[in-house]
């Protein structure tokens, strides 16, 4: 029926979407019994993935979900006869190459019939995104390696700042990143994901570097025990976060500090003496006395150290570990530093006071008399409220 009534590609978006919907309903009832028909349907649809109309792209994405639903690899079993996601994505990645080299992808929604290579790649990517979003809650398996190879491309789209008008591809890319960050990873997938994140940490777009941290937070918390079983991955992630803590963009540094605090709180890696020393060394970076001579690199390093020390404090919101009193004293030395360092210290002290207030009579036993004097002065001084 489908071959007798081919997709028109123009002027018949409702008809095409309806035809695919009827076909999808019939195939869904047959499930694994019609693998040969699924192969024929995929062969028919692949040249038509560059559809112009949004409703047709969404329906194709939904149909692709049913085509690949039975592609499940289980231990000690034979591979299925239905189409395989890995083979399909290998062909798709080849067609998306025109977009891979672009630092950022700016695309507004337009119903154009242009046939140049880049435009066709954009249309293809829009359909692939619809498929990834639709398949997230319906498939029975984890992302394959070829899906993870799309990560750099998704990061290039999702964080791009454009006007306030709705951008379909940007929203779909963000949804895909959110869903993929929540997916369970096999140990063999971890190096591929970390390599993609490494690639984005040197991106010229600070929005992309910022998005790396938000993705990393969710990925680690959803795959905590899998990642902890791979010590090299733990060290890799720690190095990545520390690298972004030294980012030139303030927003990226702030998010790196938040990420570091979360990883320390869940004990993803320990707050050992070497990490404390590294953060204290950064926080003690000397700044030129004259404001006009202020070196931005030195300010970034000093702020990175303060953010790291702040992350240590915030990682223990309801107790006082042995290392906390000294780190609080170290932070107190930066209360009168230049912005944004002073605001970081004030926010940290405010949060410390809020989280430790209820059990302060117990917590204060962890401080010496001199430290208590300094801390009391900090929390009630005019500088704190400035």
Tab-separated table of C-alpha atoms in Angstrom:
chain	number	residue	atom	x	y	z
A	1	UNK	CA	0.000	0.000	0.000
A	2	UNK	CA	2.769	2.423	0.893
A	3	UNK	CA	4.680	1.770	-2.308
A	4	UNK	CA	1.539	2.370	-4.327
A	5	UNK	CA	0.924	5.676	-2.488
A	6	UNK	CA	4.403	7.158	-2.009
A	7	UNK	CA	5.105	10.149	0.236
A	8	UNK	CA	4.501	13.262	-1.825
A	9	UNK	CA	7.210	15.403	-0.155
A	10	UNK	CA	5.318	18.608	-0.903
A	11	UNK	CA	1.770	19.822	-0.516
A	12	UNK	CA	0.517	16.652	1.153
A	13	UNK	CA	1.898	16.700	4.671
A	14	UNK	CA	-1.409	15.670	6.310
A	15	UNK	CA	-1.932	12.860	3.819
A	16	UNK	CA	1.620	11.581	4.246
A	17	UNK	CA	1.468	11.654	8.052
A	18	UNK	CA	-1.919	9.895	8.021
A	19	UNK	CA	-0.646	7.195	5.661
A	20	UNK	CA	2.344	6.520	7.901
A	21	UNK	CA	0.086	6.429	10.967
A	22	UNK	CA	-2.138	3.752	9.436
A	23	UNK	CA	0.904	1.723	8.372
A	24	UNK	CA	2.470	2.047	11.820
A	25	UNK	CA	-0.695	0.766	13.480
A	26	UNK	CA	-0.704	-2.356	11.324
A	27	UNK	CA	2.980	-3.134	11.872
A	28	UNK	CA	2.758	-2.540	15.613
A	29	UNK	CA	0.233	-5.387	15.887
A	30	UNK	CA	2.635	-7.820	14.208
A	31	UNK	CA	5.692	-6.911	16.336
A	32	UNK	CA	8.578	-9.355	15.683
A	33	UNK	CA	6.748	-11.449	13.099
A	34	UNK	CA	7.323	-9.134	10.113
A	35	UNK	CA	11.077	-8.459	10.167
A	36	UNK	CA	11.259	-8.689	6.373
A	37	UNK	CA	8.597	-5.993	6.030
A	38	UNK	CA	10.465	-3.803	8.531
A	39	UNK	CA	13.591	-4.021	6.372
A	40	UNK	CA	11.603	-3.052	3.283
A	41	UNK	CA	9.961	-0.143	5.091
A	42	UNK	CA	13.296	1.173	6.373
A	43	UNK	CA	14.779	0.974	2.885
A	44	UNK	CA	11.793	2.942	1.597
A	45	UNK	CA	11.943	5.612	4.324
A	46	UNK	CA	15.686	6.322	4.413
A	47	UNK	CA	15.751	8.495	1.255
A	48	UNK	CA	12.747	10.400	2.629
A	49	UNK	CA	14.169	11.323	6.033
A	50	UNK	CA	14.826	14.893	4.820
A	51	UNK	CA	11.163	15.837	5.008
A	52	UNK	CA	10.225	19.525	5.153
A	53	UNK	CA	7.050	19.240	7.205
A	54	UNK	CA	7.151	18.882	10.974
A	55	UNK	CA	4.157	16.526	11.275
A	56	UNK	CA	5.650	14.142	8.717
A	57	UNK	CA	9.037	14.190	10.511
A	58	UNK	CA	7.331	13.371	13.806
A	59	UNK	CA	5.437	10.478	12.248
A	60	UNK	CA	8.566	9.109	10.567
A	61	UNK	CA	10.347	9.312	13.921
A	62	UNK	CA	7.544	7.335	15.527
A	63	UNK	CA	7.598	4.725	12.735
A	64	UNK	CA	11.372	4.337	13.126
A	65	UNK	CA	10.809	3.615	16.808
A	66	UNK	CA	8.640	0.619	15.924
A	67	UNK	CA	11.067	-0.526	13.242
A	68	UNK	CA	13.940	-0.746	15.731
A	69	UNK	CA	11.955	-1.719	18.833
A	70	UNK	CA	12.879	-5.419	18.576
A	71	UNK	CA	16.597	-4.697	18.089
A	72	UNK	CA	17.613	-5.955	21.531
A	73	UNK	CA	20.976	-7.603	22.221
A	74	UNK	CA	20.868	-10.045	25.137
A	75	UNK	CA	23.737	-12.191	26.452
A	76	UNK	CA	24.052	-15.683	24.943
A	77	UNK	CA	21.396	-15.063	22.305
A	78	UNK	CA	21.374	-14.706	18.528
A	79	UNK	CA	20.931	-11.286	16.982
A	80	UNK	CA	17.445	-10.415	15.803
A	81	UNK	CA	16.410	-10.478	12.154
A	82	UNK	CA	14.822	-7.031	12.365
A	83	UNK	CA	16.706	-3.859	11.270
A	84	UNK	CA	19.580	-2.822	13.546
A	85	UNK	CA	20.018	0.663	15.003
A	86	UNK	CA	23.822	0.548	14.734
A	87	UNK	CA	23.775	-0.050	10.978
A	88	UNK	CA	21.144	2.633	10.414
A	89	UNK	CA	23.020	5.246	12.462
A	90	UNK	CA	26.275	4.498	10.686
A	91	UNK	CA	24.602	5.526	7.435
A	92	UNK	CA	22.983	8.560	9.085
A	93	UNK	CA	26.284	9.799	10.558
A	94	UNK	CA	27.818	9.680	7.096
A	95	UNK	CA	25.063	11.970	5.793
A	96	UNK	CA	25.458	14.351	8.769
A	97	UNK	CA	29.164	15.017	8.129
A	98	UNK	CA	28.524	18.530	6.684
A	99	UNK	CA	27.366	19.607	10.169
A	100	UNK	CA	30.107	17.928	12.195
A	101	UNK	CA	32.789	20.538	11.488
A	102	UNK	CA	30.646	23.581	12.388
A	103	UNK	CA	31.361	25.119	15.839
A	104	UNK	CA	27.688	26.084	16.270
A	105	UNK	CA	24.604	25.324	14.211
A	106	UNK	CA	22.165	28.194	13.771
A	107	UNK	CA	18.975	27.065	12.088
A	108	UNK	CA	15.547	28.662	12.175
A	109	UNK	CA	12.453	26.723	11.215
A	110	UNK	CA	11.743	27.288	7.511
A	111	UNK	CA	9.857	25.155	5.021
A	112	UNK	CA	12.374	25.326	2.190
A	113	UNK	CA	12.992	22.957	-0.688
A	114	UNK	CA	16.733	23.695	-0.939
A	115	UNK	CA	18.819	20.694	-1.938
A	116	UNK	CA	22.359	21.714	-0.990
A	117	UNK	CA	24.263	19.247	1.174
A	118	UNK	CA	24.095	21.242	4.415
A	119	UNK	CA	20.363	21.951	4.148
A	120	UNK	CA	19.647	18.283	3.514
A	121	UNK	CA	21.791	17.351	6.533
A	122	UNK	CA	19.808	19.759	8.727
A	123	UNK	CA	16.503	18.259	7.570
A	124	UNK	CA	17.851	14.774	8.225
A	125	UNK	CA	18.993	15.752	11.706
A	126	UNK	CA	15.546	17.131	12.546
A	127	UNK	CA	13.966	13.771	11.664
A	128	UNK	CA	16.624	11.846	13.614
A	129	UNK	CA	15.933	14.014	16.669
A	130	UNK	CA	12.223	13.216	16.425
A	131	UNK	CA	13.104	9.530	16.358
A	132	UNK	CA	15.449	9.764	19.362
A	133	UNK	CA	12.846	11.625	21.421
A	134	UNK	CA	10.050	9.220	20.449
A	135	UNK	CA	12.122	6.097	21.114
A	136	UNK	CA	13.360	7.137	24.568
A	137	UNK	CA	10.366	5.706	26.409
A	138	UNK	CA	9.514	2.828	24.080
A	139	UNK	CA	12.703	0.888	23.406
A	140	UNK	CA	13.954	-2.033	25.490
A	141	UNK	CA	17.669	-1.364	25.243
A	142	UNK	CA	20.292	1.247	26.119
A	143	UNK	CA	21.822	3.704	23.618
A	144	UNK	CA	24.229	2.099	21.173
A	145	UNK	CA	27.655	3.560	20.483
A	146	UNK	CA	26.498	5.199	17.257
A	147	UNK	CA	23.851	7.153	19.177
A	148	UNK	CA	26.499	8.432	21.565
A	149	UNK	CA	28.499	9.692	18.589
A	150	UNK	CA	25.714	12.238	18.060
A	151	UNK	CA	26.519	13.925	21.383
A	152	UNK	CA	28.930	16.576	19.986
A	153	UNK	CA	26.349	17.533	17.372
A	154	UNK	CA	23.563	17.834	19.962
A	155	UNK	CA	25.703	20.037	22.203
A	156	UNK	CA	26.360	22.370	19.264
A	157	UNK	CA	22.636	22.867	18.718
A	158	UNK	CA	21.135	22.890	22.197
A	159	UNK	CA	22.973	25.806	23.853
A	160	UNK	CA	22.894	28.257	20.942
A	161	UNK	CA	21.316	31.581	21.959
A	162	UNK	CA	18.865	32.915	19.382
A	163	UNK	CA	15.819	35.146	19.548
A	164	UNK	CA	12.791	34.247	21.652
A	165	UNK	CA	10.942	32.579	18.787
A	166	UNK	CA	10.372	28.829	19.030
A	167	UNK	CA	13.186	26.765	17.516
A	168	UNK	CA	12.063	23.179	16.997
A	169	UNK	CA	15.497	21.649	16.448
A	170	UNK	CA	17.005	23.382	19.484
A	171	UNK	CA	14.211	22.151	21.767
A	172	UNK	CA	14.479	18.605	20.406
A	173	UNK	CA	18.254	18.616	20.888
A	174	UNK	CA	17.838	19.714	24.511
A	175	UNK	CA	15.276	16.980	25.089
A	176	UNK	CA	17.608	14.393	23.554
A	177	UNK	CA	20.511	15.498	25.748
A	178	UNK	CA	18.310	15.297	28.819
A	179	UNK	CA	17.097	11.813	27.934
A	180	UNK	CA	20.546	10.542	26.969
A	181	UNK	CA	22.107	11.859	30.179
A	182	UNK	CA	19.565	9.765	32.111
A	183	UNK	CA	20.287	6.599	30.123
A	184	UNK	CA	22.102	3.694	31.729
A	185	UNK	CA	25.623	3.218	30.383
A	186	UNK	CA	27.571	0.028	29.846
A	187	UNK	CA	31.241	0.229	30.943
A	188	UNK	CA	32.340	0.038	27.296
A	189	UNK	CA	30.297	3.174	26.512
A	190	UNK	CA	31.967	5.349	29.161
A	191	UNK	CA	35.157	6.227	27.184
A	192	UNK	CA	33.041	7.280	24.192
A	193	UNK	CA	30.895	9.621	26.294
A	194	UNK	CA	33.897	11.135	28.072
A	195	UNK	CA	35.667	11.688	24.738
A	196	UNK	CA	32.617	13.604	23.479
A	197	UNK	CA	32.575	15.733	26.635
A	198	UNK	CA	36.306	16.400	26.313
A	199	UNK	CA	35.734	17.662	22.790
A	200	UNK	CA	33.133	20.123	24.039
A	201	UNK	CA	35.245	21.477	26.919
A	202	UNK	CA	37.427	23.283	24.367
A	203	UNK	CA	34.491	24.589	22.342
A	204	UNK	CA	34.502	28.283	21.461
A	205	UNK	CA	30.903	28.502	22.713
A	206	UNK	CA	30.697	28.942	26.480
A	207	UNK	CA	27.076	27.791	26.291
A	208	UNK	CA	28.327	24.407	25.057
A	209	UNK	CA	30.905	24.209	27.868
A	210	UNK	CA	28.166	25.069	30.362
A	211	UNK	CA	25.923	22.329	28.953
A	212	UNK	CA	28.717	19.774	29.392
A	213	UNK	CA	28.515	20.296	33.160
A	214	UNK	CA	24.734	19.962	33.362
A	215	UNK	CA	24.922	16.772	31.279
A	216	UNK	CA	27.765	15.447	33.428
A	217	UNK	CA	25.869	15.967	36.676
A	218	UNK	CA	22.865	13.921	35.544
A	219	UNK	CA	24.970	11.240	33.842
A	220	UNK	CA	27.054	10.643	36.975
A	221	UNK	CA	24.079	10.480	39.335
A	222	UNK	CA	22.191	8.039	37.084
A	223	UNK	CA	25.283	5.837	36.533
A	224	UNK	CA	27.042	6.326	39.850
A	225	UNK	CA	27.933	2.721	40.610
A	226	UNK	CA	28.888	1.875	37.032
A	227	UNK	CA	31.267	4.841	36.910
A	228	UNK	CA	32.713	4.070	40.345
A	229	UNK	CA	33.621	0.607	39.064
A	230	UNK	CA	35.912	2.274	36.483
A	231	UNK	CA	38.601	4.227	38.435
A	232	UNK	CA	40.013	5.744	35.247
A	233	UNK	CA	36.612	7.289	34.505
A	234	UNK	CA	36.434	8.824	37.990
A	235	UNK	CA	39.842	10.466	37.544
A	236	UNK	CA	38.861	11.615	34.051
A	237	UNK	CA	35.680	13.297	35.312
A	238	UNK	CA	37.539	14.960	38.197
A	239	UNK	CA	40.099	16.351	35.746
A	240	UNK	CA	37.319	17.585	33.437
A	241	UNK	CA	35.506	19.422	36.256
A	242	UNK	CA	38.740	21.011	37.483
A	243	UNK	CA	39.499	22.147	33.943
A	244	UNK	CA	36.127	23.882	33.653
A	245	UNK	CA	36.565	25.376	37.114
A	246	UNK	CA	39.347	27.433	35.478
A	247	UNK	CA	37.160	28.507	32.548
A	248	UNK	CA	37.369	32.138	31.502
A	249	UNK	CA	33.568	32.486	31.521
A	250	UNK	CA	32.078	33.249	34.947
A	251	UNK	CA	28.886	31.228	34.353
A	252	UNK	CA	30.907	28.132	33.464
A	253	UNK	CA	33.079	28.481	36.575
A	254	UNK	CA	30.011	28.825	38.795
A	255	UNK	CA	28.431	25.690	37.311
A	256	UNK	CA	31.735	23.809	37.677
A	257	UNK	CA	31.742	24.741	41.370
A	258	UNK	CA	28.171	23.464	41.743
A	259	UNK	CA	29.099	20.242	39.945
A	260	UNK	CA	32.179	19.748	42.123
A	261	UNK	CA	30.083	20.206	45.255
A	262	UNK	CA	27.570	17.588	44.119
A	263	UNK	CA	30.262	15.053	43.223
A	264	UNK	CA	31.950	15.532	46.584
A	265	UNK	CA	28.653	15.222	48.423
A	266	UNK	CA	27.864	11.838	46.839
A	267	UNK	CA	31.498	10.804	47.432
A	268	UNK	CA	32.137	10.241	43.743
A	269	UNK	CA	35.736	11.133	44.490
A	270	UNK	CA	37.240	11.929	47.903
A	271	UNK	CA	38.192	15.316	49.253
A	272	UNK	CA	41.758	14.217	49.914
A	273	UNK	CA	44.755	16.328	50.876
A	274	UNK	CA	45.963	16.661	47.269
A	275	UNK	CA	42.648	18.184	46.115
A	276	UNK	CA	42.541	20.522	49.106
A	277	UNK	CA	46.117	21.628	48.426
A	278	UNK	CA	45.345	22.243	44.752
A	279	UNK	CA	42.320	24.399	45.607
A	280	UNK	CA	44.159	26.321	48.322
A	281	UNK	CA	47.064	26.992	45.959
A	282	UNK	CA	44.691	28.365	43.329
A	283	UNK	CA	42.912	30.539	45.888
A	284	UNK	CA	46.247	32.060	46.942
A	285	UNK	CA	47.105	33.274	43.431
A	286	UNK	CA	48.502	36.759	43.855
A	287	UNK	CA	46.788	39.676	42.154
A	288	UNK	CA	48.485	42.938	41.138
A	289	UNK	CA	47.893	45.684	43.695
A	290	UNK	CA	46.769	48.294	41.181
A	291	UNK	CA	43.341	47.648	39.721
A	292	UNK	CA	44.448	48.821	36.314
A	293	UNK	CA	47.089	46.096	36.260
A	294	UNK	CA	44.686	43.304	37.114
A	295	UNK	CA	45.474	40.235	35.066
A	296	UNK	CA	42.315	38.341	34.108
A	297	UNK	CA	44.137	34.998	34.181
A	298	UNK	CA	45.220	35.519	37.779
A	299	UNK	CA	41.709	36.599	38.784
A	300	UNK	CA	40.224	33.498	37.147
A	301	UNK	CA	42.660	31.213	38.956
A	302	UNK	CA	42.035	32.880	42.308
A	303	UNK	CA	38.274	32.736	41.812
A	304	UNK	CA	38.504	29.079	40.748
A	305	UNK	CA	40.275	28.258	44.004
A	306	UNK	CA	37.646	30.084	46.048
A	307	UNK	CA	34.842	28.335	44.149
A	308	UNK	CA	36.525	24.998	44.834
A	309	UNK	CA	36.826	25.733	48.563
A	310	UNK	CA	33.206	26.885	48.562
A	311	UNK	CA	32.209	23.585	46.894
A	312	UNK	CA	33.930	21.720	49.714
A	313	UNK	CA	31.899	23.614	52.338
A	314	UNK	CA	28.617	23.167	50.497
A	315	UNK	CA	29.238	19.428	50.006
A	316	UNK	CA	28.691	18.856	53.757
A	317	UNK	CA	25.553	20.850	54.547
A	318	UNK	CA	24.621	19.219	57.869
A	319	UNK	CA	27.877	18.207	59.529
A	320	UNK	CA	31.364	19.576	60.170
A	321	UNK	CA	34.124	17.265	58.920
A	322	UNK	CA	37.655	17.669	60.289
A	323	UNK	CA	38.779	19.667	57.256
A	324	UNK	CA	35.909	22.220	57.288
A	325	UNK	CA	37.077	24.685	59.995
A	326	UNK	CA	40.374	25.394	58.233
A	327	UNK	CA	38.713	25.814	54.834
A	328	UNK	CA	36.261	28.297	56.366
A	329	UNK	CA	39.238	30.244	57.716
A	330	UNK	CA	40.834	30.163	54.267
A	331	UNK	CA	37.643	31.534	52.723
A	332	UNK	CA	37.493	34.313	55.288
A	333	UNK	CA	40.718	35.728	53.849
A	334	UNK	CA	38.865	36.457	50.591
A	335	UNK	CA	35.866	38.321	51.986
A	336	UNK	CA	37.263	41.648	50.827
A	337	UNK	CA	38.551	40.457	47.450
A	338	UNK	CA	37.317	41.933	44.209
A	339	UNK	CA	34.169	40.733	42.515
A	340	UNK	CA	33.115	38.060	41.793
A	341	UNK	CA	35.256	36.463	44.517
A	342	UNK	CA	33.745	38.380	47.429
A	343	UNK	CA	30.178	37.456	46.417
A	344	UNK	CA	31.130	33.780	46.235
A	345	UNK	CA	32.459	33.943	49.807
A	346	UNK	CA	29.363	35.760	51.102
A	347	UNK	CA	27.002	33.271	49.496
A	348	UNK	CA	28.976	30.371	50.941
A	349	UNK	CA	28.956	31.814	54.449
A	350	UNK	CA	25.243	32.535	54.189
A	351	UNK	CA	24.530	28.953	53.109
A	352	UNK	CA	26.796	27.557	55.836
A	353	UNK	CA	24.933	29.562	58.457
A	354	UNK	CA	21.544	28.414	57.142
A	355	UNK	CA	22.381	24.699	57.000
A	356	UNK	CA	24.245	24.503	60.322
A	357	UNK	CA	21.986	26.734	62.402
A	358	UNK	CA	19.739	24.036	63.898
A	359	UNK	CA	22.596	21.983	65.380
A	360	UNK	CA	25.038	24.819	65.970
A	361	UNK	CA	25.578	23.976	69.647
A	362	UNK	CA	26.916	20.613	68.540
A	363	UNK	CA	28.805	21.873	65.475
A	364	UNK	CA	30.627	24.626	67.349
A	365	UNK	CA	32.517	21.977	69.339
A	366	UNK	CA	34.497	21.243	66.146
A	367	UNK	CA	36.057	24.742	66.110
A	368	UNK	CA	38.794	26.208	68.274
A	369	UNK	CA	38.106	29.364	70.289
A	370	UNK	CA	40.083	31.474	67.807
A	371	UNK	CA	38.200	29.984	64.852
A	372	UNK	CA	34.868	30.600	66.574
A	373	UNK	CA	35.832	34.211	67.159
A	374	UNK	CA	36.685	34.714	63.486
A	375	UNK	CA	33.568	32.880	62.316
A	376	UNK	CA	31.264	34.843	64.610
A	377	UNK	CA	32.802	38.071	63.398
A	378	UNK	CA	32.298	37.014	59.776
A	379	UNK	CA	28.656	36.084	60.169
A	380	UNK	CA	27.606	39.288	61.938
A	381	UNK	CA	30.074	41.829	60.547
A	382	UNK	CA	29.026	44.704	58.255
A	383	UNK	CA	31.041	43.075	55.444
A	384	UNK	CA	28.744	40.038	55.541
A	385	UNK	CA	25.651	42.179	54.964
A	386	UNK	CA	27.277	44.523	52.423
